[in-house]
Short mmCIF file of C-alpha atoms in Angstrom, two decimals:
data_model
loop_
_atom_site.label_atom_id
_atom_site.label_comp_id
_atom_site.label_asym_id
_atom_site.label_seq_id
_atom_site.Cartn_x
_atom_site.Cartn_y
_atom_site.Cartn_z
CA UNK K 160 0.00 0.00 0.00
CA UNK K 161 1.33 3.43 -0.85
CA UNK K 162 0.68 6.81 -2.44
CA UNK K 163 2.60 8.25 -5.39
CA UNK K 164 3.54 11.87 -4.55
CA UNK K 165 4.00 14.33 -7.46
CA UNK K 166 5.40 17.83 -7.10
CA UNK K 167 6.47 20.24 -9.81
CA UNK K 168 6.28 23.77 -11.15
CA UNK K 169 2.78 24.73 -12.23
CA UNK K 170 4.04 25.77 -15.70
CA UNK K 171 6.27 22.72 -16.33
CA UNK K 172 5.26 20.44 -19.29
CA UNK K 173 7.19 17.48 -17.77
CA UNK K 174 5.14 17.82 -14.58
CA UNK K 175 1.98 17.94 -16.74
CA UNK K 176 3.00 14.71 -18.55
CA UNK K 177 3.76 12.89 -15.27
CA UNK K 178 0.50 13.91 -13.56
CA UNK K 179 -1.66 13.00 -16.60
CA UNK K 180 -0.12 9.55 -16.73
CA UNK K 181 -0.61 9.22 -12.96
CA UNK K 182 -4.28 10.25 -13.28
CA UNK K 183 -4.78 7.60 -15.96
CA UNK K 184 -3.25 4.89 -13.72
CA UNK K 185 -5.31 5.99 -10.70
CA UNK K 186 -8.50 5.75 -12.76
CA UNK K 187 -7.71 2.31 -14.17
CA UNK K 188 -5.85 0.57 -11.34
CA UNK K 189 -7.62 -0.12 -8.01
CA UNK K 190 -4.49 0.11 -5.81
CA UNK K 191 -2.74 3.05 -7.45
CA UNK K 192 -3.22 6.33 -5.57
CA UNK K 193 -1.82 9.77 -6.36
CA UNK K 194 -1.32 13.00 -4.39
CA UNK K 195 -0.23 16.10 -6.32
CA UNK K 196 1.39 19.24 -4.87
CA UNK K 197 1.65 22.03 -7.42
CA UNK K 198 4.24 24.75 -6.71
CA UNK K 199 4.46 28.30 -8.05
CA UNK K 200 7.52 28.61 -10.36
CA UNK K 201 9.07 31.27 -8.08
CA UNK K 202 8.91 28.98 -5.04
CA UNK K 203 9.94 25.75 -6.71
CA UNK K 204 13.73 25.84 -6.20
CA UNK K 205 13.49 26.57 -2.46
CA UNK K 206 10.77 23.95 -1.95
CA UNK K 207 12.80 21.30 -3.82
CA UNK K 208 15.91 22.10 -1.79
CA UNK K 209 13.99 21.81 1.50
CA UNK K 210 12.26 18.50 0.73
CA UNK K 211 15.50 16.89 -0.51
CA UNK K 212 17.42 18.10 2.54
CA UNK K 213 14.71 16.77 4.91
CA UNK K 214 14.67 13.32 3.27
CA UNK K 215 18.34 13.04 2.30
CA UNK K 216 17.60 12.87 -1.45
CA UNK K 217 19.68 14.06 -4.41
CA UNK K 218 17.35 15.52 -7.06
CA UNK K 219 17.47 18.77 -9.07
CA UNK K 220 14.83 18.33 -11.80
CA UNK K 221 11.13 19.08 -12.23
CA UNK K 222 9.08 17.14 -11.36
CA UNK K 223 10.08 15.13 -8.28
CA UNK K 224 8.17 11.90 -7.65
CA UNK K 225 8.31 9.60 -4.65
CA UNK K 226 6.27 6.91 -2.91
CA UNK K 227 4.88 7.39 0.61
CA UNK K 228 5.03 3.91 2.15
CA UNK K 229 2.01 4.02 4.44
CA UNK K 230 2.44 0.46 5.71
CA UNK K 231 6.10 0.88 6.69
CA UNK K 232 6.46 4.35 8.19
CA UNK K 233 9.61 6.42 7.82
CA UNK K 234 10.57 8.63 4.88
CA UNK K 235 9.30 8.04 1.35
CA UNK K 236 11.05 6.16 -1.45
CA UNK K 237 12.37 8.52 -4.16
CA UNK K 238 11.42 7.46 -7.72
CA UNK K 239 13.06 10.45 -9.42
CA UNK K 240 11.96 12.69 -12.28
CA UNK K 241 9.74 12.19 -15.37
CA UNK K 242 11.99 9.65 -17.16
CA UNK K 243 12.38 7.58 -13.99
CA UNK K 244 8.60 7.55 -13.57
CA UNK K 245 8.00 6.55 -17.22
CA UNK K 246 10.47 3.65 -16.83
CA UNK K 247 8.79 2.61 -13.55
CA UNK K 248 5.28 2.63 -15.10
CA UNK K 249 6.46 0.77 -18.24
CA UNK K 250 8.17 -1.87 -16.11
CA UNK K 251 5.37 -2.46 -13.58
CA UNK K 252 2.19 -1.58 -15.49
CA UNK K 253 3.15 -2.00 -19.16
CA UNK K 254 1.93 1.46 -20.22
CA UNK K 255 3.36 4.88 -21.09
CA UNK K 256 2.33 8.41 -22.14
CA UNK K 257 1.84 9.29 -25.82
CA UNK K 258 1.05 13.00 -25.27
CA UNK K 259 2.63 15.40 -27.79
CA UNK K 260 4.85 18.30 -26.67
CA UNK K 261 2.44 21.00 -27.92
CA UNK K 262 -0.46 19.49 -25.95
CA UNK K 263 1.71 19.30 -22.82
CA UNK K 264 2.67 22.99 -23.12
CA UNK K 265 -1.02 23.95 -23.31
CA UNK K 266 -1.80 21.81 -20.25
CA UNK K 267 1.16 23.33 -18.37
CA UNK K 268 -0.20 26.82 -19.12
CA UNK K 269 -3.64 25.80 -17.87
CA UNK K 270 -2.04 24.31 -14.74
CA UNK K 271 -0.36 27.63 -13.95
CA UNK K 272 -3.61 29.57 -14.41
CA UNK K 273 -5.51 27.11 -12.20
CA UNK K 274 -2.78 27.25 -9.53
CA UNK K 275 -2.79 31.06 -9.44
CA UNK K 276 -6.59 31.03 -9.12
CA UNK K 277 -6.40 28.61 -6.16
CA UNK K 278 -3.72 30.74 -4.47
CA UNK K 279 -5.88 33.85 -4.94
CA UNK K 280 -8.92 32.11 -3.43
CA UNK K 281 -6.84 30.93 -0.45
CA UNK K 282 -5.58 34.48 0.17
CA UNK K 283 -9.14 35.87 0.00
CA UNK K 284 -10.32 33.29 2.54
CA UNK K 285 -7.38 34.11 4.85
CA UNK K 286 -8.16 37.83 4.58
CA UNK K 287 -11.69 37.14 5.83
CA UNK K 288 -10.41 35.44 8.97
CA UNK K 289 -7.77 37.95 10.03
CA UNK K 290 -7.25 37.99 13.79
CA UNK K 291 -9.07 40.60 15.85
CA UNK K 292 -6.69 43.50 16.59
CA UNK K 293 -6.77 44.61 20.25
CA UNK K 294 -4.80 47.64 21.46
CA UNK K 295 -4.24 48.31 25.18
CA UNK K 296 -2.91 51.71 26.29
CA UNK K 297 -0.82 52.27 29.43
CA UNK K 298 -0.20 48.53 29.12
CA UNK K 299 2.44 48.34 31.86
CA UNK K 300 -0.27 48.58 34.57
CA UNK K 301 -1.23 45.39 36.47
CA UNK K 302 -4.77 45.33 34.99
CA UNK K 303 -3.27 44.56 31.57
CA UNK K 304 -1.21 41.65 32.95
CA UNK K 305 -4.37 39.99 34.29
CA UNK K 306 -6.50 40.95 31.27
CA UNK K 307 -4.40 39.19 28.61
CA UNK K 308 -5.23 35.57 29.68
CA UNK K 309 -8.93 36.47 29.90
CA UNK K 310 -8.91 37.81 26.32
CA UNK K 311 -6.77 34.97 24.93
CA UNK K 312 -8.50 31.92 26.40
CA UNK K 313 -11.44 32.01 23.98
CA UNK K 314 -14.23 32.78 26.44
CA UNK K 315 -14.64 36.47 25.54
CA UNK K 316 -14.75 36.37 21.72
CA UNK K 317 -15.42 32.66 21.13
CA UNK K 318 -13.30 29.58 20.52
CA UNK K 319 -13.00 30.26 16.76
CA UNK K 320 -11.85 33.91 16.95
CA UNK K 321 -8.10 34.51 16.80
CA UNK K 322 -6.70 37.69 18.31
CA UNK K 323 -3.58 39.86 18.11
CA UNK K 324 -2.76 42.03 21.13
CA UNK K 325 -0.78 45.29 20.90
CA UNK K 326 0.63 46.77 24.12
CA UNK K 327 1.18 50.53 24.04
CA UNK K 328 3.12 52.55 26.62
CA UNK K 329 6.01 55.01 26.90
CA UNK K 330 9.69 54.14 26.48
CA UNK K 331 10.31 54.06 30.23
CA UNK K 332 8.08 50.97 30.52
CA UNK K 333 9.64 49.10 27.57
CA UNK K 334 11.16 46.40 29.81
CA UNK K 335 7.81 45.70 31.52
CA UNK K 336 6.07 45.43 28.14
CA UNK K 337 8.78 43.06 26.90
CA UNK K 338 8.33 40.87 29.98
CA UNK K 339 4.54 40.69 29.45
CA UNK K 340 5.05 39.76 25.78
CA UNK K 341 7.53 36.99 26.63
CA UNK K 342 5.29 35.53 29.32
CA UNK K 343 2.18 35.61 27.10
CA UNK K 344 4.12 33.85 24.31
CA UNK K 345 5.31 31.20 26.79
CA UNK K 346 1.70 30.49 27.75
CA UNK K 347 1.04 29.47 24.11
CA UNK K 348 -2.66 30.36 23.88
CA UNK K 349 -4.01 28.68 20.71
CA UNK K 350 -6.10 31.73 19.78
CA UNK K 351 -3.38 34.33 20.43
CA UNK K 352 -1.83 34.85 16.96
CA UNK K 353 0.60 37.49 18.16
CA UNK K 354 1.38 39.90 20.98
CA UNK K 355 3.64 42.90 20.49
CA UNK K 356 4.96 45.96 22.32
CA UNK K 357 4.75 49.53 20.99
CA UNK K 358 6.34 52.73 22.31
CA UNK K 359 6.00 54.97 19.23
CA UNK K 360 2.76 56.88 19.60
CA UNK K 361 2.41 57.75 15.89
CA UNK K 362 2.03 54.02 15.10
CA UNK K 363 -0.70 53.50 17.70
CA UNK K 364 -4.06 51.84 16.97
CA UNK K 365 -3.25 50.60 13.43
CA UNK K 366 -6.18 48.43 12.21
CA UNK K 367 -7.63 48.35 15.75
CA UNK K 368 -10.93 46.53 16.29
CA UNK K 369 -10.87 47.19 20.05
CA UNK K 370 -9.00 49.81 22.08
CA UNK K 371 -8.84 49.48 25.87
CA UNK K 372 -7.73 52.75 27.50
CA UNK K 373 -6.14 52.10 30.91
CA UNK K 374 -4.40 55.47 31.37
CA UNK K 375 -4.69 56.86 34.90
CA UNK K 376 -3.38 59.89 36.74
CA UNK K 377 -1.92 59.48 40.22
CA UNK K 378 -4.48 61.57 42.08
CA UNK K 379 -2.93 63.49 44.99
CA UNK K 380 -4.85 66.69 45.68
CA UNK K 381 -2.22 67.84 48.17
CA UNK K 382 0.30 68.07 45.34
CA UNK K 383 -1.84 69.31 42.45
CA UNK K 384 -5.31 70.78 41.99
CA UNK K 385 -8.11 68.64 40.56
CA UNK K 386 -8.17 70.99 37.54
CA UNK K 387 -4.56 70.10 36.69
CA UNK K 388 -5.36 66.38 36.76
CA UNK K 389 -8.40 66.99 34.55
CA UNK K 390 -6.13 68.87 32.12
CA UNK K 391 -3.75 65.86 32.02
CA UNK K 392 -6.64 63.57 31.10
CA UNK K 393 -7.80 65.96 28.38
CA UNK K 394 -4.31 66.15 26.88
CA UNK K 395 -3.98 62.36 26.75
CA UNK K 396 -7.30 62.12 24.90
CA UNK K 397 -6.32 64.95 22.58
CA UNK K 398 -3.38 62.79 21.45
CA UNK K 399 -5.26 59.47 21.26
CA UNK K 400 -8.49 60.53 19.55
CA UNK K 401 -7.05 61.76 16.19
CA UNK K 402 -4.82 58.65 16.02
CA UNK K 403 -7.87 56.42 16.56
CA UNK K 404 -9.69 58.27 13.77
CA UNK K 405 -6.68 57.98 11.46
CA UNK K 406 -5.42 54.43 12.16
CA UNK K 407 -8.20 52.30 13.65
CA UNK K 408 -11.01 50.53 11.81
CA UNK K 409 -14.18 52.57 11.29
CA UNK K 410 -16.20 50.29 13.61
CA UNK K 411 -13.57 50.35 16.39
CA UNK K 412 -14.86 49.80 19.95
CA UNK K 413 -13.21 52.00 22.62
CA UNK K 414 -13.35 51.05 26.30
CA UNK K 415 -12.33 53.40 29.10
CA UNK K 416 -11.36 51.87 32.43
CA UNK K 417 -9.09 52.63 35.37
CA UNK K 418 -9.23 54.12 38.86
CA UNK K 419 -9.62 57.78 37.87
CA UNK K 420 -11.72 59.81 35.41
CA UNK K 421 -13.15 56.81 33.50
CA UNK K 422 -16.15 58.88 32.30
CA UNK K 423 -14.08 61.94 31.44
CA UNK K 424 -11.62 59.91 29.32
CA UNK K 425 -14.52 58.51 27.29
CA UNK K 426 -16.16 61.96 26.99
CA UNK K 427 -12.95 63.62 25.79
CA UNK K 428 -12.17 60.83 23.30
CA UNK K 429 -15.61 61.46 21.85
CA UNK K 430 -15.02 65.26 21.89
CA UNK K 431 -11.66 65.07 20.09
CA UNK K 432 -12.62 62.09 17.91
CA UNK K 433 -15.97 63.12 16.40
CA UNK K 434 -15.81 60.50 13.64
CA UNK K 435 -15.61 57.61 16.17
CA UNK K 436 -19.07 56.07 16.43
CA UNK K 437 -20.53 57.49 19.68
CA UNK K 438 -22.19 54.18 20.64
CA UNK K 439 -18.78 52.49 20.40
CA UNK K 440 -17.19 54.53 23.22
CA UNK K 441 -18.04 53.24 26.70
CA UNK K 442 -16.72 53.36 30.27
CA UNK K 443 -16.66 50.30 32.54
CA UNK K 444 -18.73 50.44 35.75
CA UNK K 445 -18.75 46.70 36.51
CA UNK K 446 -16.21 46.83 39.41
CA UNK K 447 -18.63 49.03 41.35
CA UNK K 448 -21.52 46.70 40.54
CA UNK K 449 -19.52 43.69 41.69
CA UNK K 450 -18.37 45.32 44.94
CA UNK K 451 -21.92 46.46 45.81
CA UNK K 452 -23.36 42.99 45.08
CA UNK K 453 -20.71 41.37 47.27
CA UNK K 454 -21.54 43.76 50.16
CA UNK K 455 -25.26 42.93 49.85
CA UNK K 456 -24.58 39.19 49.56
CA UNK K 457 -22.55 39.25 52.78
CA UNK K 458 -25.42 40.99 54.57
CA UNK K 459 -27.89 38.36 53.26
CA UNK K 460 -25.50 35.41 53.69
CA UNK K 461 -25.88 34.32 50.05
CA UNK K 462 -23.84 33.94 46.86
CA UNK K 463 -23.11 37.31 45.19
CA UNK K 464 -23.88 35.75 41.78
CA UNK K 465 -27.56 35.65 42.81
CA UNK K 466 -27.74 39.44 43.25
CA UNK K 467 -28.89 41.06 39.98
CA UNK K 468 -29.82 44.49 38.59
CA UNK K 469 -27.86 46.69 40.97
CA UNK K 470 -27.48 49.93 38.99
CA UNK K 471 -24.49 52.27 39.13
CA UNK K 472 -25.49 55.77 38.02
CA UNK K 473 -23.24 58.70 37.16
CA UNK K 474 -19.51 59.22 37.40
CA UNK K 475 -17.95 55.76 37.67
CA UNK K 476 -14.67 56.81 39.28
CA UNK K 477 -16.11 59.97 40.90
CA UNK K 478 -19.48 60.66 42.54
CA UNK K 479 -21.89 57.87 41.70
CA UNK K 480 -25.13 56.49 43.08
CA UNK K 481 -25.74 52.78 43.68
CA UNK K 482 -29.45 52.20 43.09
CA UNK K 483 -31.03 49.14 44.74
CA UNK K 484 -34.64 49.92 43.86
CA UNK K 485 -34.64 47.48 40.92
CA UNK K 486 -32.30 44.86 42.42
CA UNK K 487 -33.42 41.22 42.56
CA UNK K 488 -32.27 38.09 44.36
CA UNK K 489 -32.08 34.65 42.76
CA UNK K 490 -31.62 31.48 44.80
CA UNK K 491 -32.11 33.28 48.10
CA UNK K 492 -33.13 30.96 50.94
CA UNK K 493 -36.08 32.58 52.71
CA UNK K 494 -39.68 31.96 53.79
CA UNK K 495 -41.01 32.58 50.26
CA UNK K 496 -40.42 29.46 48.22
CA UNK K 497 -40.06 29.35 44.47
CA UNK K 498 -38.05 27.81 41.60
CA UNK K 499 -34.34 28.75 41.20
CA UNK K 500 -35.17 31.31 38.47
CA UNK K 501 -37.80 33.02 40.65
CA UNK K 502 -36.68 36.63 41.40
CA UNK K 503 -37.32 38.30 44.75
CA UNK K 504 -37.10 42.11 45.06
CA UNK K 505 -34.02 42.83 47.17
CA UNK K 506 -35.60 45.65 49.20
CA UNK K 507 -38.41 43.29 50.29
CA UNK K 508 -35.87 40.76 51.57
CA UNK K 509 -33.79 43.15 53.69
CA UNK K 510 -36.05 43.72 56.68
CA UNK K 511 -33.51 46.03 58.30
CA UNK K 512 -34.45 49.06 56.21
CA UNK K 513 -32.26 51.24 58.43
CA UNK K 514 -29.23 49.29 57.17
CA UNK K 515 -30.11 50.21 53.57
CA UNK K 516 -30.73 53.89 54.26
CA UNK K 517 -27.85 54.48 56.63
CA UNK K 518 -25.13 51.84 56.59
CA UNK K 519 -25.18 50.76 52.92
CA UNK K 520 -25.38 54.24 51.40
CA UNK K 521 -23.02 55.75 53.97
CA UNK K 522 -20.70 52.81 53.26
CA UNK K 523 -20.33 54.01 49.67
CA UNK K 524 -17.24 56.01 50.67
CA UNK K 525 -15.76 52.79 52.09
CA UNK K 526 -16.83 51.00 48.92
CA UNK K 527 -15.17 53.76 46.90
CA UNK K 528 -11.82 53.33 48.66
CA UNK K 529 -12.11 49.56 48.22
CA UNK K 530 -12.77 49.82 44.48
CA UNK K 531 -9.93 52.31 44.05
CA UNK K 532 -7.56 49.84 45.76
CA UNK K 533 -8.45 47.08 43.26
CA UNK K 534 -5.28 47.05 41.20
CA UNK K 535 -5.86 44.28 38.72
CA UNK K 536 -8.05 41.19 38.99
CA UNK K 537 -11.53 42.71 39.40
CA UNK K 538 -11.08 45.53 36.81
CA UNK K 539 -9.59 43.06 34.32
CA UNK K 540 -12.50 40.66 34.85
CA UNK K 541 -14.94 43.58 34.45
CA UNK K 542 -13.47 44.58 31.06
CA UNK K 543 -13.51 40.97 29.82
CA UNK K 544 -17.12 40.48 30.98
CA UNK K 545 -18.39 43.62 29.26
CA UNK K 546 -16.56 42.69 26.03
CA UNK K 547 -18.12 39.21 26.15
CA UNK K 548 -21.58 40.78 26.56
CA UNK K 549 -20.88 43.25 23.74
CA UNK K 550 -20.00 40.50 21.27
CA UNK K 551 -22.33 37.72 22.46
CA UNK K 552 -25.11 39.45 24.42
CA UNK K 553 -25.77 39.77 28.15
CA UNK K 554 -28.10 37.39 30.03
CA UNK K 555 -31.59 38.13 28.71
CA UNK K 556 -33.17 39.94 31.64
CA UNK K 557 -30.03 41.24 33.37
CA UNK K 558 -29.28 44.95 33.65
CA UNK K 559 -25.63 46.01 33.23
CA UNK K 560 -24.30 49.44 34.25
CA UNK K 561 -22.15 51.07 31.54
CA UNK K 562 -20.92 54.60 30.99
CA UNK K 563 -22.36 55.71 27.64
CA UNK K 564 -22.87 58.98 25.77
CA UNK K 565 -26.11 60.49 27.07
CA UNK K 566 -28.82 61.40 24.58
CA UNK K 567 -31.12 62.87 27.23
CA UNK K 568 -32.42 59.64 28.79
CA UNK K 569 -33.67 59.99 32.40
CA UNK K 570 -33.37 63.82 32.01
CA UNK K 571 -29.54 63.52 31.93
CA UNK K 572 -27.91 66.30 29.83
CA UNK K 573 -26.65 65.29 26.39
CA UNK K 574 -22.94 65.11 25.49
CA UNK K 575 -21.49 63.51 28.63
CA UNK K 576 -20.57 59.89 29.32
CA UNK K 577 -22.89 58.84 32.15
CA UNK K 578 -23.22 55.41 33.76
CA UNK K 579 -26.74 54.04 33.32
CA UNK K 580 -28.53 50.67 32.89
CA UNK K 581 -28.19 48.88 29.53
CA UNK K 582 -28.71 45.45 27.97
CA UNK K 583 -26.38 43.98 25.31
CA UNK K 584 -27.90 42.21 22.31
CA UNK K 585 -26.81 41.39 18.73
CA UNK K 586 -23.48 43.20 19.02
CA UNK K 587 -25.04 46.41 20.35
CA UNK K 588 -26.40 47.80 23.61
CA UNK K 589 -29.63 49.58 24.39
CA UNK K 590 -30.58 51.70 27.39
CA UNK K 591 -33.23 50.18 29.65
CA UNK K 592 -35.48 53.23 29.41
CA UNK K 593 -38.59 51.41 30.66
CA UNK K 594 -37.35 51.55 34.27
CA UNK K 595 -39.47 53.63 36.60
CA UNK K 596 -37.28 56.26 38.27
CA UNK K 597 -38.58 57.90 41.46
CA UNK K 598 -38.25 61.60 42.18
CA UNK K 599 -35.47 61.13 44.73
CA UNK K 600 -33.33 59.24 42.18
CA UNK K 601 -34.00 61.90 39.51
CA UNK K 602 -32.67 64.60 41.88
CA UNK K 603 -29.53 62.53 42.52
CA UNK K 604 -29.03 62.05 38.77
CA UNK K 605 -29.29 65.81 38.28
CA UNK K 606 -26.54 66.41 40.85
CA UNK K 607 -24.28 63.71 39.32
CA UNK K 608 -24.85 65.14 35.83
CA UNK K 609 -23.74 68.58 37.00
CA UNK K 610 -20.41 67.14 38.23
CA UNK K 611 -19.70 65.48 34.88
CA UNK K 612 -20.69 68.57 32.87
CA UNK K 613 -18.31 70.64 35.04
CA UNK K 614 -15.47 68.12 34.51
CA UNK K 615 -15.91 68.36 30.76
CA UNK K 616 -16.00 72.18 30.85
CA UNK K 617 -12.86 72.32 33.00
CA UNK K 618 -11.02 69.93 30.63
CA UNK K 619 -11.95 72.03 27.60
CA UNK K 620 -11.11 75.30 29.38
CA UNK K 621 -7.69 74.10 30.53
CA UNK K 622 -6.78 72.86 27.06
CA UNK K 623 -8.19 76.00 25.39
CA UNK K 624 -5.88 78.11 27.55
CA UNK K 625 -2.86 75.99 26.62
CA UNK K 626 -3.64 75.52 22.91
CA UNK K 627 -6.08 78.30 21.92
CA UNK K 628 -5.70 77.83 18.15
CA UNK K 629 -6.19 74.03 18.28
CA UNK K 630 -9.13 74.38 20.65
CA UNK K 631 -10.79 76.90 18.33
CA UNK K 632 -10.31 74.53 15.38
CA UNK K 633 -11.73 71.58 17.33
CA UNK K 634 -14.78 73.53 18.54
CA UNK K 635 -15.41 74.62 14.94
#
């Protein structure tokens, strides 16, 4: 048992003669099998050198023909070129080829055309399955280190989606970036096509499908005023936004995260990048959601995964309001029985209403310091979770808090990134506008909106004063 292997240049008449004879034998003899590998003329010499070196053969002609001995293992048995094959067929099968030279030249020409067409089709198919390009800014921070395995293990984008990760930071963090790249490569994720480090800002965001902005400022109000920190954030966005418009894909998704000014970063990227789709710029509020759910679960002595629809309103990394009026409990062990998917309103289950009105809401400052101390694992998990929802949808009835560009929902002013309840579906999100909002909550939302409007105005004012001509151009 064996297979005759034929390889030659696509435009070679001798290869055409050998393969036609082989096709005839395969059709007429039950045990004769053929496998053909056609090579482009430009690649033939290198391919021939490599195969001969691997198998220890001496052969310099086109075609090369050998037998793969399937029943014996090991390397194949070299038959040689066209004349060797004709002798072999005459000796064993009593037949030969009577094709004329002119006919063979025509067939060789057709072979080349067919080969080029196949190569073109293969390249078109490969272009359709290019890996997803993910850029991470300020990539030396610990969040990035924990985020990479979550993005590369297949759970976020699916087990058939390959990704390429680009780490962007300044020259001073080059060694850290290099270490992350080496470690990620050592982990050999099947879906991670490549991971690379970048320190040249003008090359940032090339072909980006997703951009994750992790830039933070080290907030110390004893050293600098809040206005100066806001100016820093505005300047970072003033650099990033035009590069995103210039280099990234038109449908690029931009995610703002970090300990400080998450909303403002997203707002300023939108301000300085007007051609970026507004619905594709979001800020991550999930760490706050998770921390609030865990606090409630501890009070109720239950699993935090059963606490749903806790809403984070407002400025994610500033003044925000954690709204429990729509929260539900699943799988909570209490006097009211029901199936596992039976929801119980959270406020009905906490009989100590004083705890809600005093301890929980007054504990928000403690919650705030706890969230700001989360350096890596929870924020990384939050980004991965939101990306998974964005691409594959969130659980049907669940409400997710996300900072999005306001269009006036819930009487929130337009033009600021404000955290509010959304659902993800079919690659998009939609605001859960059917929620009933009481008057007390509306007043809180008004106060939170004012803070974010002021942040935006301060950022624009500070930058206008530093770059009056550019600011005038941008506002125009």
